[in-house]
PDB file of C-alpha atoms and ligand atoms in Angstrom:
ATOM      1  CA  UNK A  16      -0.087   0.058   0.100  1.00 73.00           C
ATOM      2  CA  UNK A  17       1.239   3.518  -0.840  1.00 77.00           C
ATOM      3  CA  UNK A  18      -0.183   6.317   0.582  1.00 83.00           C
ATOM      4  CA  UNK A  19       1.292   9.050  -1.699  1.00 89.00           C
ATOM      5  CA  UNK A  20      -0.570  10.961  -3.819  1.00 92.00           C
ATOM      6  CA  UNK A  21      -1.756  10.175  -7.499  1.00 94.00           C
ATOM      7  CA  UNK A  22      -0.631  13.514  -9.820  1.00 96.00           C
ATOM      8  CA  UNK A  23      -3.238  13.829 -12.342  1.00 97.00           C
ATOM      9  CA  UNK A  24      -2.359  17.274 -15.020  1.00 98.00           C
ATOM     10  CA  UNK A  25      -3.621  19.226 -17.620  1.00 98.00           C
ATOM     11  CA  UNK A  26      -3.380  22.796 -19.106  1.00 97.00           C
ATOM     12  CA  UNK A  27      -6.839  23.693 -17.508  1.00 96.00           C
ATOM     13  CA  UNK A  28      -9.831  21.855 -15.850  1.00 95.00           C
ATOM     14  CA  UNK A  29     -10.258  19.092 -18.750  1.00 95.00           C
ATOM     15  CA  UNK A  30      -8.129  16.925 -16.583  1.00 96.00           C
ATOM     16  CA  UNK A  31     -11.052  16.458 -13.921  1.00 94.00           C
ATOM     17  CA  UNK A  32     -13.010  14.027 -15.976  1.00 92.00           C
ATOM     18  CA  UNK A  33     -10.059  11.503 -15.061  1.00 95.00           C
ATOM     19  CA  UNK A  34     -10.183  12.702 -11.051  1.00 94.00           C
ATOM     20  CA  UNK A  35     -14.453  12.024 -11.260  1.00 92.00           C
ATOM     21  CA  UNK A  36     -13.451   8.642 -12.500  1.00 93.00           C
ATOM     22  CA  UNK A  37     -10.254   8.024 -10.376  1.00 91.00           C
ATOM     23  CA  UNK A  38     -12.806   8.936  -7.432  1.00 88.00           C
ATOM     24  CA  UNK A  39     -15.301   6.709  -8.401  1.00 87.00           C
ATOM     25  CA  UNK A  40     -12.570   3.623  -9.173  1.00 88.00           C
ATOM     26  CA  UNK A  41     -10.114   4.230  -6.240  1.00 82.00           C
ATOM     27  CA  UNK A  42     -11.922   5.755  -3.108  1.00 74.00           C
ATOM     28  CA  UNK A  43      -8.780   6.247  -0.496  1.00 70.00           C
ATOM     29  CA  UNK A  44      -7.009   8.556  -3.073  1.00 73.00           C
ATOM     30  CA  UNK A  45      -5.472  10.747  -2.241  1.00 89.00           C
ATOM     31  CA  UNK A  46      -5.330  12.930  -5.855  1.00 93.00           C
ATOM     32  CA  UNK A  47      -3.241  16.165  -6.375  1.00 95.00           C
ATOM     33  CA  UNK A  48      -4.839  18.080  -9.595  1.00 96.00           C
ATOM     34  CA  UNK A  49      -3.019  20.558 -11.252  1.00 97.00           C
ATOM     35  CA  UNK A  50      -4.080  22.674 -14.149  1.00 97.00           C
ATOM     36  CA  UNK A  51      -2.318  25.282 -16.102  1.00 97.00           C
ATOM     37  CA  UNK A  52      -5.042  28.072 -16.633  1.00 96.00           C
ATOM     38  CA  UNK A  53      -2.353  30.804 -16.849  1.00 96.00           C
ATOM     39  CA  UNK A  54      -0.790  29.308 -20.246  1.00 97.00           C
ATOM     40  CA  UNK A  55      -3.804  27.377 -21.748  1.00 96.00           C
ATOM     41  CA  UNK A  56      -4.853  26.779 -24.625  1.00 97.00           C
ATOM     42  CA  UNK A  57      -1.746  24.230 -25.136  1.00 98.00           C
ATOM     43  CA  UNK A  58      -3.479  23.389 -28.097  1.00 98.00           C
ATOM     44  CA  UNK A  59      -2.547  26.135 -30.484  1.00 96.00           C
ATOM     45  CA  UNK A  60       1.496  25.818 -29.648  1.00 98.00           C
ATOM     46  CA  UNK A  61       4.154  24.217 -31.068  1.00 98.00           C
ATOM     47  CA  UNK A  62       5.322  20.636 -29.666  1.00 98.00           C
ATOM     48  CA  UNK A  63       8.538  21.719 -28.107  1.00 97.00           C
ATOM     49  CA  UNK A  64       6.874  24.155 -26.282  1.00 98.00           C
ATOM     50  CA  UNK A  65       3.980  21.951 -24.797  1.00 98.00           C
ATOM     51  CA  UNK A  66       6.667  19.515 -23.851  1.00 98.00           C
ATOM     52  CA  UNK A  67       8.568  22.401 -21.893  1.00 97.00           C
ATOM     53  CA  UNK A  68       5.737  22.976 -20.120  1.00 98.00           C
ATOM     54  CA  UNK A  69       4.928  19.748 -19.456  1.00 98.00           C
ATOM     55  CA  UNK A  70       8.156  19.216 -17.513  1.00 97.00           C
ATOM     56  CA  UNK A  71       7.565  22.184 -15.714  1.00 97.00           C
ATOM     57  CA  UNK A  72       4.088  20.338 -14.681  1.00 98.00           C
ATOM     58  CA  UNK A  73       5.508  17.244 -14.122  1.00 98.00           C
ATOM     59  CA  UNK A  74       8.352  18.293 -12.018  1.00 97.00           C
ATOM     60  CA  UNK A  75       6.509  20.449  -9.936  1.00 97.00           C
ATOM     61  CA  UNK A  76       4.405  17.217  -9.158  1.00 97.00           C
ATOM     62  CA  UNK A  77       7.722  15.122  -8.411  1.00 97.00           C
ATOM     63  CA  UNK A  78       8.407  17.685  -6.018  1.00 96.00           C
ATOM     64  CA  UNK A  79       5.305  17.070  -4.431  1.00 95.00           C
ATOM     65  CA  UNK A  80       6.150  13.311  -4.071  1.00 95.00           C
ATOM     66  CA  UNK A  81       3.156  11.745  -6.450  1.00 95.00           C
ATOM     67  CA  UNK A  82       3.836   7.953  -6.822  1.00 93.00           C
ATOM     68  CA  UNK A  83       2.137   8.092 -10.293  1.00 94.00           C
ATOM     69  CA  UNK A  84       1.173  10.699 -12.985  1.00 96.00           C
ATOM     70  CA  UNK A  85      -2.159  11.020 -15.148  1.00 97.00           C
ATOM     71  CA  UNK A  86      -1.074  12.908 -18.381  1.00 98.00           C
ATOM     72  CA  UNK A  87      -4.840  14.302 -18.257  1.00 98.00           C
ATOM     73  CA  UNK A  88      -4.813  15.870 -21.395  1.00 98.00           C
ATOM     74  CA  UNK A  89      -4.697  14.956 -25.585  1.00 98.00           C
ATOM     75  CA  UNK A  90      -2.151  17.418 -26.265  1.00 98.00           C
ATOM     76  CA  UNK A  91       0.149  17.326 -23.796  1.00 98.00           C
ATOM     77  CA  UNK A  92      -0.271  13.101 -24.379  1.00 98.00           C
ATOM     78  CA  UNK A  93       0.423  13.594 -28.350  1.00 98.00           C
ATOM     79  CA  UNK A  94       3.020  16.401 -28.053  1.00 98.00           C
ATOM     80  CA  UNK A  95       5.524  15.829 -24.481  1.00 98.00           C
ATOM     81  CA  UNK A  96       6.794  12.346 -25.918  1.00 94.00           C
ATOM     82  CA  UNK A  97      10.417  13.613 -24.421  1.00 94.00           C
ATOM     83  CA  UNK A  98       9.481  14.674 -21.152  1.00 97.00           C
ATOM     84  CA  UNK A  99       6.610  11.747 -20.427  1.00 97.00           C
ATOM     85  CA  UNK A 100       9.187   8.895 -21.329  1.00 95.00           C
ATOM     86  CA  UNK A 101      11.750   9.994 -18.716  1.00 95.00           C
ATOM     87  CA  UNK A 102       9.811  10.057 -15.688  1.00 97.00           C
ATOM     88  CA  UNK A 103      10.774   8.621 -12.848  1.00 97.00           C
ATOM     89  CA  UNK A 104       7.036   7.177 -11.957  1.00 95.00           C
ATOM     90  CA  UNK A 105       4.357   5.519 -13.600  1.00 94.00           C
ATOM     91  CA  UNK A 106       2.562   7.775 -16.035  1.00 95.00           C
ATOM     92  CA  UNK A 107      -0.491   7.138 -18.088  1.00 96.00           C
ATOM     93  CA  UNK A 108      -1.699   9.513 -21.239  1.00 96.00           C
ATOM     94  CA  UNK A 109      -4.921   9.649 -22.562  1.00 97.00           C
ATOM     95  CA  UNK A 110      -4.027   7.798 -26.208  1.00 98.00           C
ATOM     96  CA  UNK A 111      -3.900   4.204 -25.909  1.00 96.00           C
ATOM     97  CA  UNK A 112      -6.564   3.669 -23.393  1.00 96.00           C
ATOM     98  CA  UNK A 113      -8.720   6.087 -25.410  1.00 98.00           C
ATOM     99  CA  UNK A 114      -8.092   4.299 -28.879  1.00 98.00           C
ATOM    100  CA  UNK A 115      -8.745   0.820 -27.559  1.00 97.00           C
ATOM    101  CA  UNK A 116     -11.915   1.762 -26.236  1.00 98.00           C
ATOM    102  CA  UNK A 117     -12.946   3.311 -29.677  1.00 98.00           C
ATOM    103  CA  UNK A 118     -12.059   0.290 -31.428  1.00 98.00           C
ATOM    104  CA  UNK A 119     -14.421  -1.924 -29.261  1.00 98.00           C
ATOM    105  CA  UNK A 120     -17.256   0.275 -29.522  1.00 98.00           C
ATOM    106  CA  UNK A 121     -17.343   0.644 -33.139  1.00 98.00           C
ATOM    107  CA  UNK A 122     -19.819  -1.507 -35.324  1.00 97.00           C
ATOM    108  CA  UNK A 123     -18.611  -0.182 -38.646  1.00 97.00           C
ATOM    109  CA  UNK A 124     -15.124   0.548 -38.134  1.00 97.00           C
ATOM    110  CA  UNK A 125     -15.483   3.923 -38.948  1.00 98.00           C
ATOM    111  CA  UNK A 126     -14.222   6.334 -36.047  1.00 98.00           C
ATOM    112  CA  UNK A 127     -14.037  10.069 -35.822  1.00 98.00           C
ATOM    113  CA  UNK A 128     -11.632  11.949 -33.559  1.00 98.00           C
ATOM    114  CA  UNK A 129     -12.298  15.486 -32.283  1.00 98.00           C
ATOM    115  CA  UNK A 130      -9.410  17.106 -30.867  1.00 98.00           C
ATOM    116  CA  UNK A 131      -6.778  20.211 -30.519  1.00 98.00           C
ATOM    117  CA  UNK A 132      -4.932  21.367 -33.375  1.00 98.00           C
ATOM    118  CA  UNK A 133      -2.119  20.174 -31.831  1.00 98.00           C
ATOM    119  CA  UNK A 134      -3.401  16.844 -31.183  1.00 98.00           C
ATOM    120  CA  UNK A 135      -4.696  16.440 -34.703  1.00 98.00           C
ATOM    121  CA  UNK A 136      -1.154  17.861 -36.197  1.00 98.00           C
ATOM    122  CA  UNK A 137       0.997  15.207 -34.389  1.00 98.00           C
ATOM    123  CA  UNK A 138      -0.890  12.594 -36.052  1.00 98.00           C
ATOM    124  CA  UNK A 139      -0.481  10.096 -32.832  1.00 96.00           C
ATOM    125  CA  UNK A 140      -4.007   9.722 -31.795  1.00 98.00           C
ATOM    126  CA  UNK A 141      -5.425   8.816 -35.425  1.00 98.00           C
ATOM    127  CA  UNK A 142      -2.740   6.459 -36.107  1.00 98.00           C
ATOM    128  CA  UNK A 143      -3.314   4.318 -32.786  1.00 98.00           C
ATOM    129  CA  UNK A 144      -6.751   3.993 -33.315  1.00 98.00           C
ATOM    130  CA  UNK A 145      -6.043   3.312 -37.055  1.00 98.00           C
ATOM    131  CA  UNK A 146      -3.775   0.599 -36.220  1.00 98.00           C
ATOM    132  CA  UNK A 147      -6.736  -1.217 -33.941  1.00 98.00           C
ATOM    133  CA  UNK A 148      -9.552  -0.281 -36.662  1.00 98.00           C
ATOM    134  CA  UNK A 149      -7.693  -0.687 -40.088  1.00 97.00           C
ATOM    135  CA  UNK A 150      -9.598   2.071 -41.362  1.00 97.00           C
ATOM    136  CA  UNK A 151      -8.983   5.674 -41.686  1.00 98.00           C
ATOM    137  CA  UNK A 152      -9.992   8.121 -38.811  1.00 98.00           C
ATOM    138  CA  UNK A 153     -12.066  11.300 -39.756  1.00 98.00           C
ATOM    139  CA  UNK A 154     -10.113  13.764 -37.359  1.00 98.00           C
ATOM    140  CA  UNK A 155     -11.241  17.193 -36.708  1.00 98.00           C
ATOM    141  CA  UNK A 156      -9.390  20.046 -34.948  1.00 98.00           C
ATOM    142  CA  UNK A 157     -11.839  22.151 -32.853  1.00 98.00           C
ATOM    143  CA  UNK A 158      -9.554  25.126 -31.908  1.00 98.00           C
ATOM    144  CA  UNK A 159     -12.167  27.337 -30.406  1.00 98.00           C
ATOM    145  CA  UNK A 160     -13.663  24.514 -28.209  1.00 98.00           C
ATOM    146  CA  UNK A 161     -11.506  23.865 -25.014  1.00 97.00           C
ATOM    147  CA  UNK A 162     -10.909  27.781 -24.477  1.00 97.00           C
ATOM    148  CA  UNK A 163     -14.715  28.327 -24.713  1.00 96.00           C
ATOM    149  CA  UNK A 164     -15.246  25.811 -22.228  1.00 95.00           C
ATOM    150  CA  UNK A 165     -12.430  26.750 -19.960  1.00 94.00           C
ATOM    151  CA  UNK A 166     -14.397  30.220 -19.861  1.00 93.00           C
ATOM    152  CA  UNK A 167     -17.767  28.511 -18.716  1.00 91.00           C
ATOM    153  CA  UNK A 168     -19.361  28.026 -21.957  1.00 94.00           C
ATOM    154  CA  UNK A 169     -21.603  25.081 -20.996  1.00 91.00           C
ATOM    155  CA  UNK A 170     -24.089  22.705 -23.542  1.00 92.00           C
ATOM    156  CA  UNK A 171     -26.548  25.925 -23.485  1.00 93.00           C
ATOM    157  CA  UNK A 172     -24.497  28.533 -25.195  1.00 96.00           C
ATOM    158  CA  UNK A 173     -25.219  29.298 -28.669  1.00 98.00           C
ATOM    159  CA  UNK A 174     -21.820  30.242 -29.533  1.00 98.00           C
ATOM    160  CA  UNK A 175     -20.603  26.893 -28.626  1.00 98.00           C
ATOM    161  CA  UNK A 176     -23.268  25.074 -29.855  1.00 98.00           C
ATOM    162  CA  UNK A 177     -22.544  26.924 -33.367  1.00 98.00           C
ATOM    163  CA  UNK A 178     -18.758  25.934 -33.546  1.00 98.00           C
ATOM    164  CA  UNK A 179     -19.426  22.037 -32.118  1.00 98.00           C
ATOM    165  CA  UNK A 180     -22.042  22.071 -35.245  1.00 98.00           C
ATOM    166  CA  UNK A 181     -19.639  23.232 -37.944  1.00 98.00           C
ATOM    167  CA  UNK A 182     -16.891  20.880 -36.102  1.00 98.00           C
ATOM    168  CA  UNK A 183     -19.262  17.863 -36.230  1.00 98.00           C
ATOM    169  CA  UNK A 184     -19.893  18.433 -40.462  1.00 98.00           C
ATOM    170  CA  UNK A 185     -17.232  16.156 -41.580  1.00 98.00           C
ATOM    171  CA  UNK A 186     -17.847  13.594 -38.688  1.00 98.00           C
ATOM    172  CA  UNK A 187     -21.650  13.507 -39.975  1.00 98.00           C
ATOM    173  CA  UNK A 188     -20.670  13.336 -43.621  1.00 98.00           C
ATOM    174  CA  UNK A 189     -17.941  10.103 -43.004  1.00 97.00           C
ATOM    175  CA  UNK A 190     -20.933   7.938 -40.885  1.00 97.00           C
ATOM    176  CA  UNK A 191     -18.631   7.637 -38.080  1.00 98.00           C
ATOM    177  CA  UNK A 192     -20.229   5.422 -35.487  1.00 98.00           C
ATOM    178  CA  UNK A 193     -17.849   6.560 -33.002  1.00 98.00           C
ATOM    179  CA  UNK A 194     -16.113   9.772 -31.929  1.00 98.00           C
ATOM    180  CA  UNK A 195     -13.099   9.634 -29.676  1.00 98.00           C
ATOM    181  CA  UNK A 196     -13.237  12.816 -27.407  1.00 98.00           C
ATOM    182  CA  UNK A 197      -9.602  13.050 -27.781  1.00 98.00           C
ATOM    183  CA  UNK A 198      -9.431  16.733 -25.498  1.00 98.00           C
ATOM    184  CA  UNK A 199     -10.570  16.116 -21.774  1.00 98.00           C
ATOM    185  CA  UNK A 200     -12.254  19.258 -22.174  1.00 97.00           C
ATOM    186  CA  UNK A 201     -15.030  17.890 -24.510  1.00 97.00           C
ATOM    187  CA  UNK A 202     -16.653  15.407 -22.386  1.00 96.00           C
ATOM    188  CA  UNK A 203     -17.501  18.254 -20.295  1.00 94.00           C
ATOM    189  CA  UNK A 204     -19.844  19.059 -23.118  1.00 95.00           C
ATOM    190  CA  UNK A 205     -20.462  15.717 -24.265  1.00 96.00           C
ATOM    191  CA  UNK A 206     -24.087  16.322 -24.331  1.00 96.00           C
ATOM    192  CA  UNK A 207     -23.757  18.928 -27.157  1.00 97.00           C
ATOM    193  CA  UNK A 208     -21.877  16.543 -29.098  1.00 98.00           C
ATOM    194  CA  UNK A 209     -24.507  13.666 -28.670  1.00 98.00           C
ATOM    195  CA  UNK A 210     -27.437  16.347 -29.148  1.00 98.00           C
ATOM    196  CA  UNK A 211     -25.195  17.106 -32.737  1.00 98.00           C
ATOM    197  CA  UNK A 212     -24.454  13.542 -33.686  1.00 98.00           C
ATOM    198  CA  UNK A 213     -27.228  11.909 -32.367  1.00 98.00           C
ATOM    199  CA  UNK A 214     -27.650   9.300 -29.580  1.00 97.00           C
ATOM    200  CA  UNK A 215     -26.630   6.401 -32.099  1.00 97.00           C
ATOM    201  CA  UNK A 216     -23.046   7.567 -32.242  1.00 98.00           C
ATOM    202  CA  UNK A 217     -20.724   6.550 -28.912  1.00 98.00           C
ATOM    203  CA  UNK A 218     -18.858   9.232 -27.613  1.00 98.00           C
ATOM    204  CA  UNK A 219     -15.248   8.022 -25.486  1.00 98.00           C
ATOM    205  CA  UNK A 220     -14.268  10.083 -23.102  1.00 97.00           C
ATOM    206  CA  UNK A 221     -10.131   9.782 -23.374  1.00 97.00           C
ATOM    207  CA  UNK A 222     -10.013  11.152 -19.598  1.00 96.00           C
ATOM    208  CA  UNK A 223     -12.393   8.810 -18.180  1.00 96.00           C
ATOM    209  CA  UNK A 224     -10.672   6.046 -20.192  1.00 97.00           C
ATOM    210  CA  UNK A 225      -6.992   6.781 -18.993  1.00 96.00           C
ATOM    211  CA  UNK A 226      -8.141   6.918 -15.486  1.00 96.00           C
ATOM    212  CA  UNK A 227      -9.615   3.467 -15.686  1.00 96.00           C
ATOM    213  CA  UNK A 228      -6.742   2.455 -17.415  1.00 95.00           C
ATOM    214  CA  UNK A 229      -4.530   3.733 -14.898  1.00 93.00           C
ATOM    215  CA  UNK A 230      -6.721   2.353 -11.816  1.00 91.00           C
ATOM    216  CA  UNK A 231      -6.418  -1.220 -13.053  1.00 91.00           C
ATOM    217  CA  UNK A 232      -1.811  -0.773 -13.557  1.00 89.00           C
ATOM    218  CA  UNK A 233      -2.029   0.381 -10.163  1.00 85.00           C
ATOM    219  CA  UNK A 234      -3.896  -2.386  -8.472  1.00 83.00           C
ATOM    220  CA  UNK A 235      -1.520  -4.463 -10.261  1.00 83.00           C
ATOM    221  CA  UNK A 236       1.494  -2.670  -9.141  1.00 77.00           C
ATOM    222  CA  UNK A 237       0.142  -2.903  -5.424  1.00 74.00           C
ATOM    223  CA  UNK A 238       0.480   1.674  -5.611  1.00 70.00           C
ATOM    224  CA  UNK A 239      -2.765   2.054  -4.307  1.00 72.00           C
ATOM    225  CA  UNK A 240      -3.684   3.862  -0.729  1.00 68.00           C
ATOM    226  CA  UNK A 241      -5.156   2.385   2.039  1.00 66.00           C
ATOM    227  CA  UNK A 242      -9.215   3.065   2.593  1.00 65.00           C
ATOM    228  CA  UNK A 243     -12.534   3.286   1.606  1.00 58.00           C
ATOM    229  CA  UNK A 244     -13.304   7.131   2.347  1.00 62.00           C
ATOM    230  CA  UNK A 245     -13.657   9.639  -0.831  1.00 59.00           C
ATOM    231  CA  UNK A 246     -10.289  10.120  -1.953  1.00 67.00           C
ATOM    232  CA  UNK A 247      -8.996  13.637  -0.748  1.00 72.00           C
ATOM    233  CA  UNK A 248      -8.243  15.713  -3.565  1.00 84.00           C
ATOM    234  CA  UNK A 249      -6.189  19.080  -3.909  1.00 92.00           C
ATOM    235  CA  UNK A 250      -6.935  21.125  -6.833  1.00 95.00           C
ATOM    236  CA  UNK A 251      -4.232  23.652  -7.742  1.00 97.00           C
ATOM    237  CA  UNK A 252      -4.059  26.119 -10.978  1.00 97.00           C
ATOM    238  CA  UNK A 253      -1.864  28.342 -11.967  1.00 97.00           C
ATOM    239  CA  UNK A 254      -4.901  31.359 -12.564  1.00 97.00           C
ATOM    240  CA  UNK A 255      -7.644  30.500 -10.536  1.00 94.00           C
ATOM    241  CA  UNK A 256     -10.640  29.363 -12.932  1.00 91.00           C
ATOM    242  CA  UNK A 257     -12.996  31.886 -13.392  1.00 90.00           C
ATOM    243  CA  UNK A 258     -16.672  31.271 -11.409  1.00 91.00           C
ATOM    244  CA  UNK A 259     -18.679  29.828 -14.713  1.00 89.00           C
ATOM    245  CA  UNK A 260     -15.978  27.109 -14.982  1.00 90.00           C
ATOM    246  CA  UNK A 261     -15.660  26.719 -11.581  1.00 91.00           C
ATOM    247  CA  UNK A 262     -20.021  25.890 -11.720  1.00 90.00           C
ATOM    248  CA  UNK A 263     -18.958  23.483 -14.199  1.00 88.00           C
ATOM    249  CA  UNK A 264     -16.640  21.580 -12.494  1.00 90.00           C
ATOM    250  CA  UNK A 265     -18.664  21.239  -8.940  1.00 90.00           C
ATOM    251  CA  UNK A 266     -21.103  20.232 -11.453  1.00 87.00           C
ATOM    252  CA  UNK A 267     -19.413  17.572 -13.042  1.00 86.00           C
ATOM    253  CA  UNK A 268     -17.433  16.211  -9.717  1.00 86.00           C
ATOM    254  CA  UNK A 269     -21.061  16.204  -8.051  1.00 81.00           C
ATOM    255  CA  UNK A 270     -19.224  17.911  -4.785  1.00 78.00           C
ATOM    256  CA  UNK A 271     -17.454  21.242  -3.629  1.00 79.00           C
ATOM    257  CA  UNK A 272     -14.509  22.111  -5.601  1.00 87.00           C
ATOM    258  CA  UNK A 273     -11.901  24.280  -3.838  1.00 91.00           C
ATOM    259  CA  UNK A 274      -9.715  25.408  -6.062  1.00 94.00           C
ATOM    260  CA  UNK A 275      -5.947  26.778  -5.216  1.00 96.00           C
ATOM    261  CA  UNK A 276      -3.943  29.099  -6.631  1.00 97.00           C
ATOM    262  CA  UNK A 277      -0.506  27.540  -7.484  1.00 97.00           C
ATOM    263  CA  UNK A 278       1.479  31.061  -8.609  1.00 95.00           C
ATOM    264  CA  UNK A 279       3.208  30.090 -11.783  1.00 94.00           C
ATOM    265  CA  UNK A 280       7.162  31.079 -10.626  1.00 93.00           C
ATOM    266  CA  UNK A 281       6.325  27.932  -8.296  1.00 92.00           C
ATOM    267  CA  UNK A 282       6.851  25.895 -11.757  1.00 91.00           C
ATOM    268  CA  UNK A 283       8.920  28.093 -13.624  1.00 85.00           C
ATOM    269  CA  UNK A 284      11.535  28.851 -11.084  1.00 80.00           C
ATOM    270  CA  UNK A 285      12.923  25.305 -11.446  1.00 70.00           C
ATOM    271  CA  UNK A 286      13.046  25.042 -15.071  1.00 61.00           C
ATOM    272  CA  UNK A 287      16.204  24.501 -16.902  1.00 49.00           C
ATOM    273  CA  UNK A 288      15.710  26.733 -19.751  1.00 43.00           C
TER     274      UNK A 288
HETATM  275  N1  DGL B  18      -7.351  19.763 -22.239  1.00 94.74           N
HETATM  276  C1  DGL B  18      -6.697  19.815 -23.307  1.00 94.74           C
HETATM  277  C2  DGL B  18      -6.763  18.474 -24.037  1.00 94.74           C
HETATM  278  O1  DGL B  18      -6.842  17.567 -23.902  1.00 94.74           O
HETATM  279  C3  DGL B  18      -6.632  20.915 -24.088  1.00 94.74           C
HETATM  280  C4  DGL B  18      -7.018  22.272 -24.160  1.00 94.74           C
HETATM  281  C5  DGL B  18      -6.007  23.292 -24.515  1.00 94.74           C
HETATM  282  O2  DGL B  18      -5.891  23.355 -25.561  1.00 94.74           O
HETATM  283  O3  DGL B  18      -5.174  23.761 -23.572  1.00 94.74           O
HETATM  284  O4  DGL B  18      -5.814  18.560 -25.019  1.00 94.74           O
END
């Protein structure tokens, strides 16, 4: 048994979807969450920059003595390979687990991928899915969504609904029966995707799938903490999320959500650059 926290990180609030699943699967926690809200979005940045910022996030989490990490962000999972492969603790990303879930969910082999520009550009998410289905993925960059969701736009926001409707056009035209929500912010508005794509299209929540895979692996590696009480979770952000986003988080976590500020200097002071 290992009482150290599991570190979960994202550019903002998207990774909270992984926290929700972890708390459900692994009572006894604890969990330390880090969102780099001061510097989000990551999805428009070049890969080298995403890798450098990821090094700062994981560096801080490792200094807090985490026993394992979940990169609860499609953009980081696909663009920060250099950092993620050199970590001294197990690290789980969102790609493998979500690709696996999509391959299992699809009935006609046609899978769509909605994600940030950096994730689509990397090609890594689509490749992992294609390796399993043997068919080309319909991959759609959705640059407007994560920042809008981060600022509190929900499924009933007309501007957000218009953007999702436009991004879903290629998915509808290609006849996909499964869509991977490959940015962890998108499951926060899953009902909007369902409204536009129709209830017969299966949606894959990449953060939830990553948390399931991590929980499974941690059980096998005897990395769990003792106890059945709800996991104690500490939420740290480099800029405090706006009120509307906090409400989204509260609604999604189903309980109180108290974000605490982590000044950016705490991350950058240790940066090697
Ligand atoms: N939540 C992040 C992801 O899964 C992206 C948001 C951003 O662009 O920062 O890709």
